[in-house]
Structure formats: C-alpha cells, structure tokens
Amino acid sequence: MASILAEAVVGKVCEMAVQQVANEVSIVWNFTEDFEWLKNQIEQTNYFLNEADEKNTRQKESVKTWLHRVRDVAWEAEDILQICAVDSMYATNPQFCSLGCSQLIRRHKMGRRIQKIKAQVSSVIEEGNRLNIGHSVVSRIEEAESSSSSQRRQLKRLSLLPSDSKPVGIQSKIDSMVNLLENPQFPIIAVVGMGGMGKTYLLQHVYDAQKGRYEKSAWLSVSQFYSLSKLLSDLAFKLDENLSRRIKESGISEEVAAEEIHSFIQEKRCLIVLDDVWRATREGDLLTRLGIPTGANSQCKILVSTRSREVCVNLHAKIYEMESLTEEDSWKLFCAYAFPQSDGNGAPEYLKEVAMNIVKECGKLPLAIKTTAASLANTTRPGEWQSKFDKLKKVSNPNDPVMDILRLSYDSLPAHLKACFAYLSFFPEDEQIECEYLIYLWLGEGFIPEKENPWDCLDQLANLCLVEVWENISLTKYCKIHDLLLDLAILISRENNFAFGVEDAFCELRSVNNRGGGRWCRLFLAKKDIDERATSERRPVSPTLVRTLSLSCNTKIGGNIPAMFFRGMRVLRVLDLSYTNISTLPACVGKMKLLRVLNLMETKIKMLPKCVRHLRSLTYLNVSTEATIQIPKWISELRCLQHLKGSFERLPKEISKLESLRTLRISGGCWLSLSVEEEEGVLRLEDVGKMSEIEEIKFEVSDEAQLKRMEEGILAPLEKLRRLMVNNAIDGMQGESESDLPQFPERMSAMRDLEHLVLWDFAVPSWICCLANLTYLFLYNCDCSNYPELQALPNLVSLTLWVNKRCRELPKAFGKSGGFPHLRFFVMQDFPELEEFPEMEDGAMACLEKLELRRCEKLNKVGDGLERLKRLKEINLWRSGIDELRETLKEGGIYWKRIKAINPHITVGHNFFDI
C-alpha cells in the first residue's frame, strides 16, 4: 500500500510541481510516511480497545468516556485510510493518470487531515496510558500474532449437536401440547413463559409434527414492533400462493386483505402459529385484523407464544405454562453442548463438580445453558471453567438473569466477532437473514480481519449458540437470532453509539447528540415504517458519520429519494434500499467512494442508475427487480465487484474484464443467453471461458455450435467454479423422445470442485459420480435409464429429480446399504408414471431427514424400509399415490403404524385435501 501511495502521490508532486501548494509541499512529501504511521497507530489503538473490553468497562466512567473518544478517532482514521486506498488504486491505473492539479490538491487536503488525526490518535493513546490501559501494547501485538491461529481453533467447535439427536427435556411437553390440540374445547392455546425458556423451540416441534394433519398451515413471527401489512402478506403467502398473488397485485387495503384471508380459510382445517406476541390488542384485535376466524364454526387451531399472561386472557386462550427444565435435563442439555464429542458420557471427572455448579447458576433456562456450555466446549482447563463459574455467580439482575449470562458469552468474543454480533441488531426481530448477504455486509463494514475466513466467523457465532444457522433444501444458508440475544445486540449497539430507528430515529439521534453522548456511526431505519416525508423533510444527524443506511421494507418510500437525504454521506459502506418502491437514485450516490454494498432488490428500478458507475469500491450489487435489467458496458469500471445478482438475459462482453468477479447470479426463472457469433458487445461463451476467477454462473446453451465448443473444452479454464447451472435451449432437443436429449459434455468433468450442479434437459453423464465435492444436484427432465450411480456420490446432501414422463421405478441401487451416505433432502416431482419407490436396506440414506414425493399420481408402493431411516423427520406426499397407498399412510393406517412404531418422531404429511 505504501509503495502505491508513494508512486501515485509523491511522484505526482515531482512531475507537476504545483505552485498552489508550494509553500506547504512538505505535507504532500510526508504523505506516505504519515499514512504508514497512522496505520500502525490504529493497529495499536485496536489493542487498547481489546484490553479495555476485557477489563469490561462497567467499572470507571472515565474509561467509558475514553472508549467513546478513541472509537470516534478510530472511525475517522479508518475513513481516511480507506479513502487513500481507493484514490491510490485509481491513481496508479493508466486510465486515470492524467488527473493533474485537482488530484494533487485532494492529496494535499488528505495530508492535512492525516496530520490532524495523527495528533488525535497520539492524544488518545497517551490518555489510555494514563488510565493504565494498553500499557503493554507491543507485547500484546506479538502475543496475538503468535496465538491468532490457536485462538481461531479454540473458538471453532468440531460440530454442533448431531442432527439425529432428540430434543432434551421437551418430548413430554410436545405430548401435552398435542393433547391440547386434539381437544375441540381449546381453539386457541398459548404457551407462556419468560424469555429463554424454549417457547418457540417447543412450538416449532409441535408445528412440524402436526401440520401434515391440516389442510393449511402457517407460522407467523409477530414480535414487539410488527407491521400488520407484512403479517397479512406473510399469512396469505403461506396459506396459498394464488391468494397471495391476488392480494399483492390488487393493492387492496389491510381490511379487505383480512376479509380475503378470512373467506379463504373459513371452512378449512388450519393450523396457525403466532410466535412471540407482545400485545393482544393493538389498534383492535390481532386475530380479527389478520382475518383468522375464531367463532364456533371455525376449524382453525391457533398456537401462540408470549411472555405476557395478559395476552392469553385477551385472546381467551387455554394457557400452557412453560416450565423450567428439570435438574437431570439441564445436565443433559449442558453436556450435549459442552462435550459434543463425548458420545453421551458427559463431563470428565475432574470437571464434573465445577460443571454441575455452572449448570445450577444457569437457572434451568435452556438458552442460558446452551450459550454457556457452548462457550466452554473447546477448553478442558479447570481454571477457565472455574473463572466462568465465578463470573456467573456475580450475575446481578435477579429479574432478568439470562441477559447477564448471555453478556458473559459476548464478553469472551474477540473484537471482530463482537462487531459481527452487534451488527445483527440492525435486522428486524425474527428476520431470516441470508448468510451470504450478511457476510458481504460484514466485509463491507470492514469487520473481518484480512486473514480470517468470513464463513468461519459465522460458524464461530453459531457454535457459541449466539446465532442459529440452517440451510433449506437448495442448501442456501440462513440465520436468525433469538429475541433475547437481539436485545443484547441492541444494548451493545447503543453502548457503542450505533444507531437504529425505533419510534422516530431522527428525533432520537438529535436528542442523544445534543447530550454529547458521542458520535453515531451507523443508522438503521427499517424497524419502523417511514414514508417519503421522512426522507424529503428530515435529515439525519451528522450524515458524514453514517456507514450503514437501510430503508429496507419501507414500502411507503417510492419514486425518487431526494439528493438532500444522501448529502454528506461520503463514508457510507452499505446502502440497502431493497423492498422499497424507489425508481431511481440521485447522482450524489456516485460520490460515495467507500460504498461496498448496494442492494436494490425488489425495487421499481428498471435500468442501472448511471451514478453506480462511479462506485469504485463496490463489491456487492443486487438488482433483482421485477424488470429485466440491462447492464451497460461501463460495468467493467467497477474493478472491485465480486457479486452481481439480477434478472439478466444478456450481458455485455465487458463483464469478462471484471477480474474480481466471483459470483454472477441470475435470479428468478431467467437464464443468461450467450451470443452465438460475434454479436456486437454481447457476452459469448468464449468470454465466459476467460473468467478464470468465477465461482458461480447460470446460462443456457441455445446452439449446437456452443455445445460443440463446450465439448472442445472452451470452459476448461474455469477451475474455481463451485456452482454451475446449464439449460439446454437448443430447438428440437428438449427430450420429447429419449434420443432428443444431448449428452452433457465430457470435458466439463474437469471441474472437479463443483459443489452445486443444475442440469435442464441434458442426458446425465456417467462422470458426474466423480464429483466428490458435489453437495447439491438438480436434474430436470432426465431419463431414468440415464441415471448413473448417483448413490455413490460421497458428499451429496440434496437431490432433486424434477419431471420425468417415462420413469416407472427408480434404480434398486438407490436403496442399497451405504448408498447416499450424506443425503439429507430427497425430492421427486412430476413423475406421472412412477409406480414404486425402492426398498431401503439397513444403512441406506443414513442421514436422510426429508423425503418429498410430489405429483406422482400412480405411485402404488413405497418400498419397505422407510422405518429404518433413523434420522428421517418428514415424509411428504403431495398429490401423490393411489387411494390404497394413501389409506396405509394416513394416521392409523397400516404403513403409518409401522413407521411410527420404529420412529415416533417422524411426520407423515400426505396433504391429500388438494386432490
């Protein structure tokens, strides 16, 4: 970095000898030296902060004041360093080398800013020494460098609970809830208990086990600050996609939407969960406003979780009091997370006494037990266990002990994980967060150290039970945070002068800043509906400090956001305008030199705004809108772009010049169409072959010449490819007969590191079984006769076979012992001639959790052995099976009894109501 700055800045001074700054030219000459000094000092300041955090600055007010000051200085210094880096990157590019006087003047101004911040940094370090913080900075740096790898190993557990483990201490509660559900006297049942007792966990198990017995089911997370319009939208979508589409497209009012929902479910057997209800009455009755029928003729069963008994009374609900765990179950739960590799043997003798004392201090509360146990899972040193016990004994809040216990887990995190955790406070309660997007946000904010794998950071938080991570059937990872942990993240954000909108963000910010409470560095507004008036008439406090701005899901914001709203936001890293109704961006957005993440998903934007061209630091761009976005040629100027997502049908060939591009994600049902010949400016197959760093791409083959070039190995340079989706769009070769399907090219077998493969209308090649890293496989319209030995794939987790008009039965090998050793999800859909599902031998599909057979109308036999699948949680037959088969699988049927006798936790969802 220093050499680049020397060449770009000092060299420019020698060449230009600009008279305007001749009298202060030493500022420019010393620019590189000052820059390097500032970098070193900021690194030291970070160690000061770490030491202050470890001392837990609840003690001295003077230390708290110092922390606010040093963070302010560190943030400003970081902004300067990053602006210098961006300027230097483009100053050394020949395309930008003719910048002349204006460029030099900017360097001169930056030099003066560095000198000013140098004085501030020196001052805070001296003050830290006076407070006896960071007195051994140099030794701490050396120690950290030598132990960083071991620290990462210590924080990362080998695994969480095995996926087939049964929930601890909850089965009797599940049985009690099921009995209440079956009682017609109780249409509404409310689970009541303090936070952290496992109310949502219990309801999730009951819901998963029982939803297959109802015609329709829906799970709604209500939360403290809910949006009625969003709840209505979510409820309609989960009940019926056609109902959801009709409500969305008609733009009707909330009252009419509720009437539509009421009419739809009035005479249907429905199971609806309202999780985390804070108030039963908010501008009227919640159930009525959602259109959920509750009268004598209603067939709806409603489950509610709440912390308030008043909610239960107002809902006229049957109360189920959530009890704490027993001592025995508390111990079992603790051992499962603290000693995950012990095979049920529990704690070693030399730790048993202190471990049992720790469990007692957790008060039989599941969340407190799990987070505490997880924080000890990678150490067996008695001193650390005793230290944890001593800290637990000091928990001082008898009314809310869980929060203090959770705080102890947070305090043990390294600085970068603390920042990552606190950032979760910016998401609405019960939000399901896409992990990949979250990681780009963390990277955009600069939280992740250069040598750290960001996915490891997420794993560490998950292993410590501070965040829950799961993946859907497409193996897309999502995460969410428990509401108590969200409260903790919000508390930490306030302590560190992060900002987020609750009631009126602008007024709150003004009042805090007027009290001299420090600088607000981030601003989040998505937690409260705001409208265009808020963006046009009000300006946030100190916009020059804002790093994250999210207006996501504020649907009342439409049209053009005025430039005044963004004025001064020169250090913004993240701008999230997703799910708003904006149609364009003001030109001033292009001046945000440090902007790394721009999310325009589900907006009204129809073309990429010109201002995006100037966002030199941009790494993540999502333009997945209703319209098909045309990408201009200047996209090649975004040299840092790593992830591009949108509904693209054509792309300019200049996209291949983006050396940093890793992910080219085509959203929705679109496929990227590549130019066949030398078509003017359009991306060709040859251009894709030059994108050697690309890790994900989705395209269609529309010409036999393209197929031939693939056979010749034109895509062989894509050695880093991890996700590949290819559609056969060649006229007359879509598989109307067996001979119509083209073979997927043999030369593609060189892509040995593929993890995610989707093929449409291709004959499946035999070499697919050589892809040892493959975890996800989706085959559309592929003949049964062409299936290779798929069961031999060692790491396959999800398999989807979609559309096969001729297949009558699957290969017997699918049920052989040892086959599909890691398969968790198996889906077959639109097999109109399928008559039999194969018999499962002992040891076949040993990890299978979910089996879906959808629209297999002629299915007459599900082979013996499904009861042998020990980890199977759900069998779902949707519009599948002849009458005789359905009778055996219905509750009380012959095959249902056989499965339940071996695996009582399994859910058999037959959903025959729609046939």
Coordinates of N, CA, C and O in Angstrom, one line a residue, residues 248-308:
K248 N -51.6 -9.2 -3.5 CA -50.4 -8.3 -3.8 C -50.7 -7.5 -5.0 O -50.5 -6.2 -5.1
E249 N -51.2 -8.1 -6.1 CA -51.4 -7.4 -7.4 C -52.6 -6.4 -7.3 O -52.6 -5.4 -8.0
S250 N -53.6 -6.7 -6.5 CA -54.8 -5.8 -6.4 C -54.5 -4.6 -5.6 O -55.2 -3.6 -5.8
G251 N -53.5 -4.6 -4.8 CA -53.2 -3.4 -3.9 C -54.3 -3.0 -3.0 O -54.5 -1.8 -2.7
I252 N -55.0 -4.0 -2.5 CA -56.2 -3.7 -1.6 C -55.7 -3.2 -0.2 O -54.6 -3.4 0.2
S253 N -56.6 -2.7 0.5 CA -56.3 -2.2 1.9 C -56.1 -3.4 2.8 O -56.5 -4.6 2.5
E254 N -55.6 -3.1 4.0 CA -55.4 -4.2 5.0 C -56.7 -4.8 5.4 O -56.8 -6.0 5.6
E255 N -57.8 -4.0 5.5 CA -59.1 -4.5 5.9 C -59.6 -5.5 4.9 O -60.1 -6.6 5.2
V256 N -59.5 -5.2 3.6 CA -60.0 -6.1 2.5 C -59.1 -7.3 2.4 O -59.6 -8.4 2.2
A257 N -57.8 -7.2 2.7 CA -56.9 -8.3 2.6 C -57.3 -9.3 3.7 O -57.3 -10.5 3.5
A258 N -57.7 -8.8 4.9 CA -58.1 -9.6 6.0 C -59.4 -10.4 5.7 O -59.6 -11.5 6.0
E259 N -60.3 -9.7 5.0 CA -61.5 -10.3 4.6 C -61.3 -11.5 3.6 O -61.9 -12.5 3.6
E260 N -60.3 -11.2 2.6 CA -60.0 -12.2 1.7 C -59.4 -13.5 2.4 O -59.7 -14.6 2.0
I261 N -58.5 -13.3 3.3 CA -57.9 -14.4 4.1 C -59.0 -15.1 4.9 O -59.1 -16.4 4.9
H262 N -59.9 -14.4 5.5 CA -61.0 -15.0 6.3 C -61.9 -15.9 5.4 O -62.2 -17.0 5.8
S263 N -62.2 -15.4 4.2 CA -63.0 -16.1 3.3 C -62.3 -17.4 2.8 O -62.9 -18.4 2.7
F264 N -61.0 -17.3 2.7 CA -60.3 -18.4 2.1 C -60.2 -19.6 3.1 O -60.3 -20.8 2.8
I265 N -60.0 -19.3 4.4 CA -59.8 -20.3 5.4 C -61.0 -20.6 6.3 O -61.0 -21.5 7.2
Q266 N -62.1 -20.0 6.0 CA -63.3 -20.1 6.8 C -63.7 -21.5 7.1 O -64.1 -21.9 8.2
E267 N -63.8 -22.4 6.1 CA -64.2 -23.7 6.2 C -63.1 -24.8 6.1 O -63.4 -25.9 5.8
K268 N -61.9 -24.3 6.3 CA -60.8 -25.3 6.1 C -60.2 -25.6 7.5 O -60.2 -24.7 8.4
R269 N -59.6 -26.8 7.6 CA -58.9 -27.1 8.8 C -57.5 -26.5 8.7 O -56.7 -26.9 7.9
C270 N -57.2 -25.6 9.6 CA -55.9 -24.8 9.5 C -55.2 -24.8 10.9 O -55.9 -24.8 11.9
L271 N -53.9 -24.8 10.8 CA -53.1 -24.7 12.0 C -52.2 -23.4 11.8 O -51.5 -23.3 10.8
I272 N -52.4 -22.5 12.7 CA -51.7 -21.2 12.6 C -51.0 -20.9 13.9 O -51.5 -21.0 15.0
V273 N -49.7 -20.6 13.7 CA -48.9 -20.2 14.9 C -48.5 -18.8 14.9 O -48.1 -18.2 13.9
L274 N -48.8 -18.1 16.0 CA -48.4 -16.7 16.2 C -47.3 -16.7 17.2 O -47.6 -16.8 18.4
D275 N -46.1 -16.6 16.8 CA -44.9 -16.7 17.7 C -44.5 -15.3 18.2 O -44.4 -14.3 17.5
D276 N -44.3 -15.2 19.5 CA -43.8 -14.0 20.2 C -44.8 -12.8 20.1 O -44.4 -11.8 19.6
V277 N -45.9 -13.0 20.7 CA -47.0 -12.0 20.7 C -46.7 -11.2 22.0 O -46.7 -11.7 23.1
W278 N -46.6 -9.9 21.8 CA -46.4 -9.0 23.0 C -47.7 -8.4 23.5 O -47.8 -8.2 24.7
R279 N -48.6 -8.0 22.6 CA -49.8 -7.4 23.0 C -51.0 -8.0 22.2 O -50.9 -8.2 21.0
A280 N -52.0 -8.4 22.9 CA -53.2 -9.0 22.2 C -54.0 -7.9 21.5 O -54.7 -8.2 20.5
T281 N -54.0 -6.7 22.0 CA -54.8 -5.7 21.4 C -53.8 -4.6 21.0 O -53.1 -4.0 21.8
R282 N -53.8 -4.3 19.7 CA -53.0 -3.2 19.2 C -53.9 -2.6 18.0 O -53.9 -3.2 17.0
E283 N -54.5 -1.5 18.3 CA -55.4 -0.9 17.3 C -56.5 -1.9 16.9 O -56.9 -2.0 15.8
G284 N -57.0 -2.7 17.9 CA -58.0 -3.6 17.6 C -57.5 -5.0 17.8 O -56.3 -5.3 18.2
D285 N -58.3 -6.0 17.7 CA -57.9 -7.4 18.0 C -57.1 -8.0 16.9 O -57.4 -7.9 15.7
L286 N -55.9 -8.6 17.2 CA -55.0 -9.0 16.2 C -55.5 -10.1 15.3 O -55.4 -10.1 14.1
L287 N -56.2 -11.1 15.9 CA -56.7 -12.2 15.1 C -57.8 -11.7 14.1 O -57.8 -12.1 12.9
T288 N -58.6 -10.8 14.5 CA -59.6 -10.2 13.6 C -59.0 -9.5 12.5 O -59.3 -9.6 11.3
R289 N -57.9 -8.7 12.8 CA -57.3 -7.9 11.8 C -56.5 -8.7 10.8 O -56.1 -8.2 9.7
L290 N -56.1 -9.9 11.2 CA -55.5 -10.8 10.3 C -56.4 -11.7 9.5 O -56.0 -12.5 8.7
G291 N -57.7 -11.6 9.8 CA -58.7 -12.4 9.1 C -58.8 -13.8 9.6 O -59.3 -14.7 8.9
I292 N -58.3 -14.2 10.8 CA -58.3 -15.5 11.3 C -59.6 -15.8 12.0 O -59.9 -15.1 13.0
P293 N -60.4 -16.7 11.5 CA -61.7 -17.0 12.2 C -61.6 -17.6 13.5 O -60.7 -18.5 13.7
T294 N -62.4 -17.2 14.5 CA -62.3 -17.8 15.9 C -63.6 -18.2 16.4 O -63.7 -18.6 17.6
G295 N -64.7 -18.1 15.6 CA -66.0 -18.4 16.1 C -66.2 -19.9 16.3 O -65.4 -20.7 16.1
A296 N -67.5 -20.2 16.7 CA -67.9 -21.6 17.0 C -67.7 -22.5 15.8 O -67.4 -23.7 15.9
N297 N -67.9 -21.9 14.6 CA -67.9 -22.7 13.4 C -66.5 -22.9 12.8 O -66.3 -23.5 11.8
S298 N -65.5 -22.2 13.4 CA -64.2 -22.2 12.8 C -63.5 -23.5 13.1 O -63.7 -24.2 14.1
Q299 N -62.7 -24.0 12.1 CA -61.9 -25.2 12.2 C -60.4 -24.9 12.4 O -59.6 -25.8 12.3
C300 N -60.1 -23.6 12.7 CA -58.8 -23.2 12.9 C -58.3 -23.6 14.3 O -59.0 -23.4 15.3
K301 N -57.0 -24.0 14.4 CA -56.4 -24.2 15.6 C -55.2 -23.1 15.7 O -54.4 -23.0 14.7
I302 N -55.1 -22.4 16.7 CA -54.2 -21.3 16.8 C -53.3 -21.5 18.0 O -53.7 -21.7 19.2
L303 N -52.0 -21.5 17.8 CA -51.0 -21.7 18.8 C -50.2 -20.3 19.0 O -49.9 -19.7 18.0
V304 N -50.0 -19.9 20.2 CA -49.4 -18.6 20.5 C -48.3 -18.8 21.5 O -48.4 -19.6 22.4
S305 N -47.2 -18.1 21.3 CA -46.2 -18.0 22.3 C -46.1 -16.5 22.8 O -46.2 -15.6 22.0
T306 N -45.9 -16.3 24.1 CA -45.9 -15.0 24.7 C -45.3 -15.0 26.0 O -45.2 -16.0 26.7
R307 N -44.8 -13.8 26.4 CA -44.2 -13.7 27.8 C -45.3 -13.1 28.7 O -45.1 -13.0 29.9
S308 N -46.5 -12.7 28.2 CA -47.5 -12.0 29.0 C -48.7 -12.8 29.2 O -49.3 -13.3 28.2

